[in-house]
CSV table of C-alpha atoms in Angstrom, one decimal:
chain,number,residue,atom,x,y,z
F,17,MET,CA,-75.5,-52.6,8.2
F,18,LYS,CA,-73.6,-49.3,9.2
F,19,ILE,CA,-72.2,-47.4,6.9
F,20,GLN,CA,-69.4,-44.4,7.2
F,21,THR,CA,-69.3,-41.1,4.9
F,22,LYS,CA,-67.0,-38.6,5.7
F,23,TYR,CA,-67.2,-34.9,4.2
F,24,TYR,CA,-65.4,-32.2,2.1
F,25,ALA,CA,-65.0,-28.8,1.2
F,26,VAL,CA,-69.5,-27.5,-0.1
F,27,LEU,CA,-70.4,-31.2,1.2
F,28,ARG,CA,-68.3,-30.4,5.1
F,29,GLU,CA,-69.8,-26.4,4.6
F,30,ARG,CA,-73.6,-27.5,3.7
F,31,LEU,CA,-74.2,-29.7,6.1
F,32,GLY,CA,-71.9,-28.5,9.4
F,33,LYS,CA,-70.3,-31.9,9.5
F,34,THR,CA,-67.2,-33.8,9.2
F,35,SER,CA,-68.3,-38.2,9.3
F,36,GLU,CA,-72.1,-39.8,9.3
F,37,GLU,CA,-73.4,-42.7,9.8
F,38,PHE,CA,-76.2,-44.1,8.1
F,39,GLU,CA,-78.2,-47.5,9.0
F,40,LEU,CA,-79.0,-49.4,5.0
F,41,PRO,CA,-80.7,-52.1,4.8
F,42,GLN,CA,-78.1,-55.0,3.9
F,43,GLY,CA,-77.4,-55.8,0.4
F,44,SER,CA,-77.7,-52.2,-0.3
F,45,THR,CA,-75.3,-51.1,-3.8
F,46,VAL,CA,-73.3,-47.7,-3.8
F,47,THR,CA,-76.0,-46.3,-5.6
F,48,ASP,CA,-78.7,-47.1,-2.9
F,49,PHE,CA,-76.2,-45.0,-0.4
F,50,LEU,CA,-77.1,-41.6,-2.7
F,51,GLU,CA,-80.2,-41.9,-2.0
F,52,LYS,CA,-80.0,-42.1,1.3
F,53,LEU,CA,-77.9,-39.3,1.2
F,54,ARG,CA,-80.1,-37.9,-1.2
F,55,GLN,CA,-84.0,-38.3,0.9
F,56,VAL,CA,-82.7,-36.8,4.0
F,57,TYR,CA,-80.5,-33.8,2.7
F,58,ALA,CA,-83.1,-33.2,0.3
F,59,GLY,CA,-83.1,-29.2,1.3
F,60,VAL,CA,-79.0,-29.1,1.7
F,61,LEU,CA,-77.1,-31.2,-0.3
F,62,GLY,CA,-81.1,-31.4,-3.6
F,63,ASP,CA,-79.0,-30.1,-5.9
F,64,LEU,CA,-76.1,-31.8,-5.7
F,65,PHE,CA,-78.4,-35.6,-7.5
F,66,GLU,CA,-78.8,-35.5,-10.6
F,67,GLY,CA,-80.2,-37.9,-13.0
F,68,GLY,CA,-80.1,-40.8,-9.8
F,69,GLY,CA,-76.7,-40.2,-9.4
F,70,LEU,CA,-74.5,-37.3,-8.8
F,71,LYS,CA,-73.8,-33.9,-10.8
F,72,THR,CA,-71.0,-33.7,-13.4
F,73,GLY,CA,-68.0,-33.1,-11.5
F,74,PHE,CA,-68.8,-35.0,-8.1
F,75,ALA,CA,-67.2,-38.9,-7.4
F,76,LEU,CA,-67.4,-41.2,-4.7
F,77,ALA,CA,-64.7,-42.9,-3.6
F,78,LEU,CA,-65.4,-46.8,-1.5
F,79,ASN,CA,-62.6,-46.9,1.5
F,80,GLY,CA,-59.6,-44.6,0.3
F,81,GLU,CA,-59.9,-45.7,-3.2
F,82,SER,CA,-62.7,-44.1,-6.6
F,83,LEU,CA,-64.7,-45.8,-7.8
F,84,ASP,CA,-66.0,-45.6,-11.8
F,85,LYS,CA,-69.7,-44.5,-12.0
F,86,SER,CA,-70.6,-46.9,-13.7
F,87,LEU,CA,-70.2,-49.4,-11.1
F,88,TRP,CA,-72.3,-48.0,-8.1
F,89,ALA,CA,-74.9,-49.6,-9.4
F,90,SER,CA,-73.8,-53.5,-8.9
F,91,THR,CA,-71.5,-52.1,-6.1
F,92,ARG,CA,-73.2,-53.8,-2.8
F,93,LEU,CA,-71.5,-52.8,0.6
F,94,LYS,CA,-70.5,-54.3,2.9
F,95,ASP,CA,-71.3,-53.3,7.4
F,96,GLY,CA,-68.6,-50.3,7.7
F,97,ASP,CA,-67.9,-49.3,4.3
F,98,VAL,CA,-66.8,-45.9,4.6
F,99,VAL,CA,-68.4,-44.5,1.1
F,100,VAL,CA,-67.4,-40.5,0.6
F,101,ILE,CA,-68.5,-38.0,-2.9
F,102,LEU,CA,-66.2,-35.9,-3.9
F,103,PRO,CA,-66.3,-32.4,-4.6
F,104,PRO,CA,-65.0,-31.7,-7.7
F,105,ILE,CA,-61.1,-32.1,-7.2
F,106,ALA,CA,-59.9,-28.4,-9.0
F,107,GLY,CA,-56.8,-28.1,-10.3
F,108,GLY,CA,-54.7,-25.6,-11.9
F,109,LEU,CA,-56.7,-23.4,-14.6
F,110,PRO,CA,-54.9,-24.2,-18.6
F,111,GLU,CA,-53.7,-21.8,-20.4
F,112,ALA,CA,-54.6,-20.2,-23.9
F,113,GLY,CA,-52.7,-22.2,-26.4
F,114,GLN,CA,-51.6,-24.3,-23.2
F,115,PRO,CA,-53.4,-27.0,-22.8
F,116,HIS,CA,-52.1,-28.4,-19.7
F,117,ALA,CA,-49.4,-25.4,-18.3
F,118,PRO,CA,-48.5,-25.8,-15.0
F,119,LEU,CA,-49.8,-23.1,-11.8
F,120,ALA,CA,-45.8,-22.1,-11.3
F,121,LEU,CA,-42.7,-23.0,-11.9
F,122,ILE,CA,-39.4,-25.4,-12.9
F,123,LEU,CA,-37.5,-24.2,-10.1
F,124,ALA,CA,-34.2,-26.4,-10.9
F,125,CYS,CA,-33.0,-29.1,-13.1
F,126,VAL,CA,-29.8,-30.2,-11.7
F,127,GLY,CA,-27.6,-31.7,-14.1
F,128,LEU,CA,-25.4,-33.9,-12.1
F,129,LEU,CA,-24.4,-36.1,-14.3
F,130,HIS,CA,-23.9,-36.7,-18.3
F,131,ASN,CA,-27.5,-36.4,-19.1
N,30,MET,CA,-19.0,-25.6,-6.7
N,31,ARG,CA,-17.1,-26.5,-4.8
N,32,LYS,CA,-16.0,-29.9,-4.8
N,33,ASP,CA,-17.6,-30.9,-1.1
N,34,TYR,CA,-21.0,-29.0,-1.8
N,35,TRP,CA,-22.4,-32.5,-2.8
N,36,LEU,CA,-20.6,-33.8,0.7
N,37,ASP,CA,-22.8,-30.9,2.7
N,38,VAL,CA,-25.5,-31.7,1.7
N,39,CYS,CA,-25.7,-35.3,2.6
N,40,ARG,CA,-24.9,-34.4,5.5
N,41,CYS,CA,-27.1,-33.2,5.8
N,42,VAL,CA,-29.7,-35.6,4.6
N,43,MET,CA,-32.9,-36.4,6.5
N,44,ASP,CA,-35.7,-39.1,5.9
N,45,ILE,CA,-37.8,-37.0,3.2
N,46,PRO,CA,-41.0,-38.3,3.8
N,47,GLU,CA,-43.3,-40.6,1.9
N,48,SER,CA,-45.1,-39.0,-1.1
N,49,GLY,CA,-48.2,-37.3,0.2
N,50,VAL,CA,-50.4,-34.0,1.7
N,51,TYR,CA,-49.1,-32.7,5.1
N,52,GLY,CA,-50.6,-29.4,7.3
N,53,LYS,CA,-48.2,-26.1,6.7
N,54,GLY,CA,-45.7,-26.6,9.1
N,55,GLU,CA,-45.6,-30.1,8.7
N,56,LEU,CA,-42.9,-29.7,5.7
N,57,ASP,CA,-39.2,-27.8,5.2
N,58,PHE,CA,-39.4,-27.2,1.7
N,59,MET,CA,-36.1,-26.7,0.9
N,60,ARG,CA,-34.8,-29.7,3.4
N,61,LEU,CA,-37.1,-32.0,1.1
N,62,PHE,CA,-35.5,-30.8,-1.5
N,63,GLN,CA,-31.8,-30.9,-0.8
N,64,GLY,CA,-32.6,-34.6,0.6
N,65,VAL,CA,-33.9,-35.2,-2.9
N,66,VAL,CA,-30.9,-34.2,-4.1
N,67,ALA,CA,-28.6,-35.7,-1.2
N,68,ARG,CA,-30.7,-39.4,-2.6
N,69,VAL,CA,-30.6,-39.5,-6.1
N,70,SER,CA,-26.9,-38.2,-5.8
N,71,ASP,CA,-24.9,-41.6,-5.4
N,72,GLY,CA,-24.3,-41.8,-9.2
N,73,SER,CA,-27.5,-43.5,-11.0
N,74,CYS,CA,-28.7,-40.4,-11.5
N,75,GLY,CA,-28.0,-37.4,-14.4
N,76,ALA,CA,-31.2,-35.2,-13.9
N,77,ALA,CA,-33.3,-34.1,-11.4
N,78,ALA,CA,-36.2,-31.4,-11.3
N,79,PHE,CA,-38.4,-29.4,-9.6
N,80,PHE,CA,-42.2,-28.0,-10.2
N,81,MET,CA,-43.0,-26.4,-7.2
N,82,GLY,CA,-47.0,-25.1,-6.6
N,83,ILE,CA,-47.3,-21.5,-5.3
N,84,VAL,CA,-50.3,-19.6,-4.8
N,85,LYS,CA,-50.7,-16.7,-7.1
N,86,ARG,CA,-52.7,-13.4,-6.7
N,87,ARG,CA,-54.9,-13.8,-9.7
N,88,GLY,CA,-58.1,-17.1,-9.0
N,89,ARG,CA,-60.7,-17.4,-10.7
N,90,GLY,CA,-62.8,-14.9,-8.6
N,91,GLU,CA,-63.3,-11.3,-10.1
N,92,VAL,CA,-61.0,-9.7,-7.6
N,93,GLY,CA,-57.4,-11.2,-6.2
N,94,VAL,CA,-57.1,-13.7,-4.1
N,95,GLU,CA,-55.5,-13.2,-0.5
N,96,LYS,CA,-55.3,-17.0,0.7
N,97,LEU,CA,-55.6,-20.0,-0.6
N,98,PHE,CA,-57.4,-23.2,1.6
N,99,MET,CA,-56.6,-26.5,0.6
N,100,GLU,CA,-58.6,-29.5,1.7
N,101,SER,CA,-58.0,-33.4,2.0
N,102,TYR,CA,-59.9,-36.2,2.7
N,103,GLU,CA,-56.5,-37.8,2.8
N,104,GLU,CA,-56.6,-41.7,2.6
N,105,HIS,CA,-58.1,-41.1,-1.1
N,106,ALA,CA,-55.3,-38.5,-1.4
N,107,ASN,CA,-51.9,-40.1,0.4
N,108,LYS,CA,-53.2,-43.5,-2.2
N,109,ALA,CA,-53.3,-41.4,-5.1
N,110,LEU,CA,-50.3,-39.5,-4.7
N,111,LYS,CA,-47.9,-42.7,-4.4
N,112,ARG,CA,-49.3,-44.4,-7.2
N,113,ILE,CA,-48.8,-41.9,-9.1
N,114,CYS,CA,-45.3,-42.1,-8.1
N,115,ASP,CA,-45.0,-45.6,-8.6
N,116,GLU,CA,-46.5,-45.4,-12.1
N,117,VAL,CA,-44.5,-42.7,-13.7
N,118,MET,CA,-41.9,-44.0,-12.0
N,119,ALA,CA,-41.7,-47.3,-14.1
N,120,GLU,CA,-43.5,-45.1,-17.1
N,121,TYR,CA,-40.3,-43.2,-17.4
N,122,ARG,CA,-38.1,-45.5,-16.3
N,123,LEU,CA,-36.8,-43.5,-13.6
N,124,LYS,CA,-34.8,-43.4,-10.6
N,125,PHE,CA,-37.5,-41.3,-8.1
N,126,VAL,CA,-40.5,-38.8,-8.4
N,127,GLY,CA,-42.0,-37.9,-4.9
N,128,ILE,CA,-44.8,-35.5,-4.9
N,129,TRP,CA,-45.6,-33.3,-1.5
N,130,HIS,CA,-48.8,-31.2,-0.9
N,131,LEU,CA,-49.9,-28.9,1.4
N,132,VAL,CA,-53.6,-28.9,3.3
N,133,GLY,CA,-54.9,-26.3,5.3
N,134,MET,CA,-54.7,-22.0,4.7
N,135,LEU,CA,-51.6,-21.0,2.7
N,136,GLU,CA,-50.7,-17.2,1.4
N,137,VAL,CA,-50.6,-16.0,-1.7
N,138,GLY,CA,-46.6,-16.4,-2.3
N,139,GLU,CA,-46.1,-19.6,-0.6
N,140,PRO,CA,-44.8,-22.8,-2.1
N,141,VAL,CA,-48.1,-25.7,-1.7
N,142,VAL,CA,-47.0,-28.6,-3.7
N,143,LEU,CA,-43.7,-29.9,-4.7
N,144,VAL,CA,-42.9,-32.6,-7.0
N,145,ALA,CA,-39.1,-33.9,-7.8
N,146,ALA,CA,-38.7,-36.6,-10.0
N,147,ALA,CA,-35.2,-38.1,-10.8
N,148,GLY,CA,-33.7,-40.1,-13.1
N,149,GLU,CA,-30.5,-40.9,-15.8
N,150,ASN,CA,-31.5,-38.8,-18.4
N,151,ARG,CA,-32.7,-35.1,-19.0
N,152,ASP,CA,-35.7,-36.1,-21.0
N,153,GLU,CA,-37.2,-38.7,-19.1
N,154,VAL,CA,-36.9,-36.9,-15.9
N,155,PHE,CA,-38.6,-33.0,-18.5
N,156,ARG,CA,-41.1,-35.7,-19.5
N,157,GLY,CA,-41.8,-37.8,-16.1
N,158,LEU,CA,-42.4,-34.7,-14.1
N,159,ARG,CA,-44.6,-33.5,-16.0
N,160,THR,CA,-47.0,-36.0,-16.6
N,161,ALA,CA,-46.4,-36.3,-11.9
N,162,VAL,CA,-47.8,-32.5,-12.4
N,163,GLU,CA,-50.3,-32.9,-14.4
N,164,ARG,CA,-51.6,-36.3,-12.5
N,165,TYR,CA,-50.8,-34.7,-9.3
N,166,LYS,CA,-53.8,-31.9,-10.4
N,167,ARG,CA,-56.9,-34.2,-11.6
N,168,GLU,CA,-56.5,-37.7,-9.1
N,169,PRO,CA,-55.9,-36.9,-5.5
N,170,ALA,CA,-58.9,-35.6,-3.3
N,171,LEU,CA,-57.5,-32.3,-2.8
N,172,PHE,CA,-60.0,-29.4,-3.3
N,173,LYS,CA,-59.7,-25.6,-3.2
N,174,LYS,CA,-61.0,-22.6,-2.7
N,175,GLU,CA,-60.0,-19.5,-3.1
N,176,VAL,CA,-60.4,-16.1,-0.9
N,177,TYR,CA,-60.6,-12.8,-2.0
N,178,ILE,CA,-59.6,-10.4,-1.3
N,179,ASP,CA,-62.7,-8.3,-0.6
N,180,GLY,CA,-64.4,-11.7,1.9
N,181,THR,CA,-66.1,-13.9,-0.6
N,182,GLU,CA,-64.7,-16.9,-1.0
N,183,LYS,CA,-65.0,-20.1,-3.9
N,184,TRP,CA,-64.8,-23.0,-3.9
N,185,LEU,CA,-63.1,-23.7,-7.4
N,186,GLU,CA,-64.6,-27.4,-9.7
N,187,GLY,CA,-62.4,-29.0,-12.6
N,188,ALA,CA,-58.9,-29.6,-13.4
């Protein structure tokens, strides 16, 4: 079966491509897909893999939805599925003493009625 | 404020684009702002609050930021942003929540994201806005690279 993948951010830059298709045996799981990728790109992406999975901070999406790591080994892929490795998602840095400080500013609060 | 201000605003109502990621130049944040205000001016809302994220000079490198490059896995990011809006609306009983995020190369000082929340009471509106902001930073597949004034660059990790 054919499994599609797309590359973003650091993966796209390292591989010099935005997408690719892999041929995997019927019944393959998400973990099998990752192993295939690790084998094919051991030299370029080797440092992104860790203990049979992905390095901390990296996640994975199946057909546009995040897939929890605990399900990778048990999730069987189907022909045409799209598996995407998600590089670390970068929000703003927390500021001192304020664990979830917004990046910028509250632009406006419009009092419309009696609030 | 002029009595006909809101009528003027309503006249420039546009179809508010769906929450999601858009290329630079595809969105006019000020028109979007006006569109949201017009949308929530039907009497059902007592407050509307907006958060605008702006590209800042101080980044995570040793030198200042020159530009910010935003990239997304659009299918994932669009689903995630819509889900955040739906869930925040339900959680805080709001009338409207929207998140619009730009991708592409952005200059320091340029707006990169607009988050809007509106509802009956300001307390729920502020809390809902804060939750929507914190969630958009963690959940959608949006990837950020800082380009520094010395020409170096770095993909950022971690919320």
